[in-house]
XYZ file of C-alpha atoms in Angstrom:
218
model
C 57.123 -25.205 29.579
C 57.774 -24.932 32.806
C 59.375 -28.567 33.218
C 62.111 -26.498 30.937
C 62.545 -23.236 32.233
C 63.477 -25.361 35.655
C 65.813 -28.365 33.529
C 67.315 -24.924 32.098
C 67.778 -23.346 34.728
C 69.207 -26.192 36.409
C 71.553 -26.779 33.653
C 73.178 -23.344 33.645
C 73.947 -23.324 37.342
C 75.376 -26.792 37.100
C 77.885 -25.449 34.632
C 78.421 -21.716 35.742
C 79.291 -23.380 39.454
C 83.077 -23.946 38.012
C 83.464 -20.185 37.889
C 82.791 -19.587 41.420
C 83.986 -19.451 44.475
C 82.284 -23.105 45.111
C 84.181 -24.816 43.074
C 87.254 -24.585 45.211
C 85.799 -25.475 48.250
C 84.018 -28.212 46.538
C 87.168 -29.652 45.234
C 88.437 -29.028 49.087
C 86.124 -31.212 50.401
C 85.879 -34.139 47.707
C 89.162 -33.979 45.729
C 89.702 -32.821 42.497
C 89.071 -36.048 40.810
C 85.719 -37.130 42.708
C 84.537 -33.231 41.914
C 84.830 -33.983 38.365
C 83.094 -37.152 38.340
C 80.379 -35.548 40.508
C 80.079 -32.719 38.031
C 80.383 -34.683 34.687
C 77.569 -36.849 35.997
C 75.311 -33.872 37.107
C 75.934 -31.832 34.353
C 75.072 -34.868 31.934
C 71.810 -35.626 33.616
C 70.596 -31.863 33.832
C 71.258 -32.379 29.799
C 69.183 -35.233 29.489
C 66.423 -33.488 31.592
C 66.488 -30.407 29.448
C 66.645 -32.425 26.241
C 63.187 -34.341 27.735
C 61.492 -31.187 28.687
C 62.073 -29.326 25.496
C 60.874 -32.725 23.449
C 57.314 -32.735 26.292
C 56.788 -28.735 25.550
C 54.584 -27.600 23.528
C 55.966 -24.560 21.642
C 54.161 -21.601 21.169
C 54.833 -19.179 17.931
C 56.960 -15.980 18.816
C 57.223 -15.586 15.770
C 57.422 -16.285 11.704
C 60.100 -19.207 12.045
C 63.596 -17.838 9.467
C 64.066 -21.315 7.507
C 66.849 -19.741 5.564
C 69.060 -18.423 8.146
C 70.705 -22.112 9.438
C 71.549 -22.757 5.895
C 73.692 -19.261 6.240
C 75.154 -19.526 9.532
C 75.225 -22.825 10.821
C 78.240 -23.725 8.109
C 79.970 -21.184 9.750
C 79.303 -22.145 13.176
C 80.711 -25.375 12.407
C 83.997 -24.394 10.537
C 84.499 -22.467 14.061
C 84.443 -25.239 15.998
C 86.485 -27.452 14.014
C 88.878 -25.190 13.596
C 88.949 -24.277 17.151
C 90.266 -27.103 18.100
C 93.431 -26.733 16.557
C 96.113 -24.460 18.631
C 93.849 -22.689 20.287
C 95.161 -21.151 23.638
C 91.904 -20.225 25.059
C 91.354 -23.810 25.767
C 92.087 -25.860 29.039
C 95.806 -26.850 29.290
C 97.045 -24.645 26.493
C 98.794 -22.434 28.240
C 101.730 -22.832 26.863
C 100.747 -21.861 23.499
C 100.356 -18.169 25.497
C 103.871 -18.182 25.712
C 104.740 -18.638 22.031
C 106.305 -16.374 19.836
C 103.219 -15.773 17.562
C 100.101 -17.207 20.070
C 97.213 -15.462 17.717
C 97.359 -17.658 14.734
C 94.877 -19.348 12.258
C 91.367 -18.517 13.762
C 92.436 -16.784 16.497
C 92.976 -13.753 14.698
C 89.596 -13.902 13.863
C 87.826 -14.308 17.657
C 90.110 -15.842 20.374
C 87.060 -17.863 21.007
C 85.699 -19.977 18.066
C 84.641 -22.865 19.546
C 82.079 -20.593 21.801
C 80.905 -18.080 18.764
C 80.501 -21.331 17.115
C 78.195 -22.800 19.575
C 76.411 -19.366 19.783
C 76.286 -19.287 15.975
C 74.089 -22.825 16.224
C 72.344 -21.589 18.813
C 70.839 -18.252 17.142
C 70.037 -19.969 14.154
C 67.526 -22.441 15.800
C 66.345 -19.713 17.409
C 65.664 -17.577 14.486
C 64.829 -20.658 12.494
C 62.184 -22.120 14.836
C 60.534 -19.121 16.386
C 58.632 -20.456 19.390
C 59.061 -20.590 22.956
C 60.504 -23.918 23.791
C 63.276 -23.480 21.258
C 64.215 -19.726 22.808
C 64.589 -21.190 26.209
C 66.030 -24.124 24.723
C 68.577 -22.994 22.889
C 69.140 -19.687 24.522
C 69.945 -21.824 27.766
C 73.244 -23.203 25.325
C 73.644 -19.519 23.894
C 73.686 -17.852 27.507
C 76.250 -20.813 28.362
C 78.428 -20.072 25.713
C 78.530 -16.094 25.843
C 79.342 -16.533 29.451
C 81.914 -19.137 29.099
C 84.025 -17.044 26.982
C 84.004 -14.644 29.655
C 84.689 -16.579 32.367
C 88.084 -17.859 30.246
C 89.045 -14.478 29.595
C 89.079 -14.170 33.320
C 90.679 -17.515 34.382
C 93.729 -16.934 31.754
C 94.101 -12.960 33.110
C 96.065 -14.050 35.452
C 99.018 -15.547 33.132
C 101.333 -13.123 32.884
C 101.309 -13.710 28.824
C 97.878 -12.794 28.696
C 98.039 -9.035 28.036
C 100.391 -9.635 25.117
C 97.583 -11.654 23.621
C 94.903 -9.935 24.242
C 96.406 -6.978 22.470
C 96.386 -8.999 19.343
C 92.925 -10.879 19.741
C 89.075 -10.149 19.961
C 86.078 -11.378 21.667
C 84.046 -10.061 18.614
C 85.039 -11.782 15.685
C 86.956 -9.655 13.539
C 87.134 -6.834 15.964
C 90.678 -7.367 15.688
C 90.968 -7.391 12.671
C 89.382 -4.404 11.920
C 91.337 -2.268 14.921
C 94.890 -3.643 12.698
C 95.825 -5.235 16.183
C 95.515 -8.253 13.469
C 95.557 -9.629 10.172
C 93.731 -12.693 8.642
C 96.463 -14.750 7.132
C 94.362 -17.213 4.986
C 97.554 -19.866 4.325
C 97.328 -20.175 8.383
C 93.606 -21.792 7.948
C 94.253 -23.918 5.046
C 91.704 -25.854 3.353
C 91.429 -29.027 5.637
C 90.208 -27.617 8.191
C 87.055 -25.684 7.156
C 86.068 -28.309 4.324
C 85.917 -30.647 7.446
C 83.526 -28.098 9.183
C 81.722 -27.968 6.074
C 81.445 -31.740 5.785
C 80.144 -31.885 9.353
C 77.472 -29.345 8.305
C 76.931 -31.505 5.731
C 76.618 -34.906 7.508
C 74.284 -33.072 9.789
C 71.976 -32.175 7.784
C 71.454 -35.560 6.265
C 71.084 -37.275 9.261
C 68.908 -34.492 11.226
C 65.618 -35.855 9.624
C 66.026 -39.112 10.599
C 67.513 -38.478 13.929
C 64.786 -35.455 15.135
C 62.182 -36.175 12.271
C 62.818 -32.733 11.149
C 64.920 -30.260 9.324
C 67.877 -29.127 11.251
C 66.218 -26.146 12.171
């Protein structure tokens, strides 16, 4: 256990280092390029060390594992993140779509992060599902990681001058918005492709999770 609380540990700092005042000098001193590599490569091996140490732990009951909640909320974490990644001005390089006439569309009216509450979605339903300690440190290291990257946009975009006008009409809650009438969900905006592909993802998953991880996907 402890093997993880360190690989987790070590995992979070490699990725919270691009919201701090290191990064620049970092990129200062290697170039922007050569920073990224460096990163990419550290980031991916503090992965593969946290994946390890969570396989080595042995888990100890928190508590009565909740089988039935991925089935509930893990289809919805991945019709997030599907349908994140379409026109979604939260994410790196889209600032442009800031500047358009209507930039909350779709599934931003919803949360203008879905691609994060997505990831947190999965996230809490292992948690809840499994129930011991390897899989709270485990998955609450990609949880923390989320939660915090969707504050650390909110700050990075603050300082386009077309942020204010879309943060008016958006949410960090999903369907805070919404429910304020700063929005509306427009269902013709999400379609049908989108979410069935979520849905089939979901699906795909949970055929293949047994003979991937030799268990359920939770």
């Amino acid at each position: 256990m402890t093997a993880l609380v360190v690989a987790t540990a070590a995992f979070l700092l490699t990725h919270l280092v691009t919201s701090t005042p290191l990064r620049p000098r970092l990129v200062a001193a290697l170039g922007e390029w050569p920073y990224r590599g460096a990163y990419s490569a550290i980031a991916f091996a503090t992965l593969i060390w946290m994946i390890w140490a969570y396989a080595h732990s042995a888990p100890q009951p928190l508590w009565p594992g909740l089988r039935f909640v991925p089935l509930f909320v893990m289809p919805l974490a991945f019709v997030l993140i599907v349908c994140g990644y379409w026109r979604n001005p939260t994410m790196v390089g889209a600032d442009k779509l800031l500047a358009s006439d209507d930039p909350a569309r779709s599934v931003i009216r919803i949360t203008r992060h879905p691609i994060m509450w997505g990831v947190m979605l999965w996230a809490l339903a292992h948690i809840a599902a499994r129930g011991d300690s390897a899989s709270l440190v485990f998955f609450g290291g990609f949880l923390v990681l989320a939660a915090f990257g969707t504050l650390a946009m909110d700050r990075r975009k603050r300082a386009d001058p077309n942020w204010a006008r879309f943060a008016a009409l958006t949410s960090h809650v999903p369907f805070v918005a919404i429910a304020q009438r700063r929005n509306r969900l427009v269902w013709r905006e999400l379609g049908w492709t989108r979410p069935i592909i979520g849905l089939g993802v979901f699906l795909a998953f949970l055929l293949v999770h047994p003979w991937l991880f030799g268990a359920r996907p939770y």
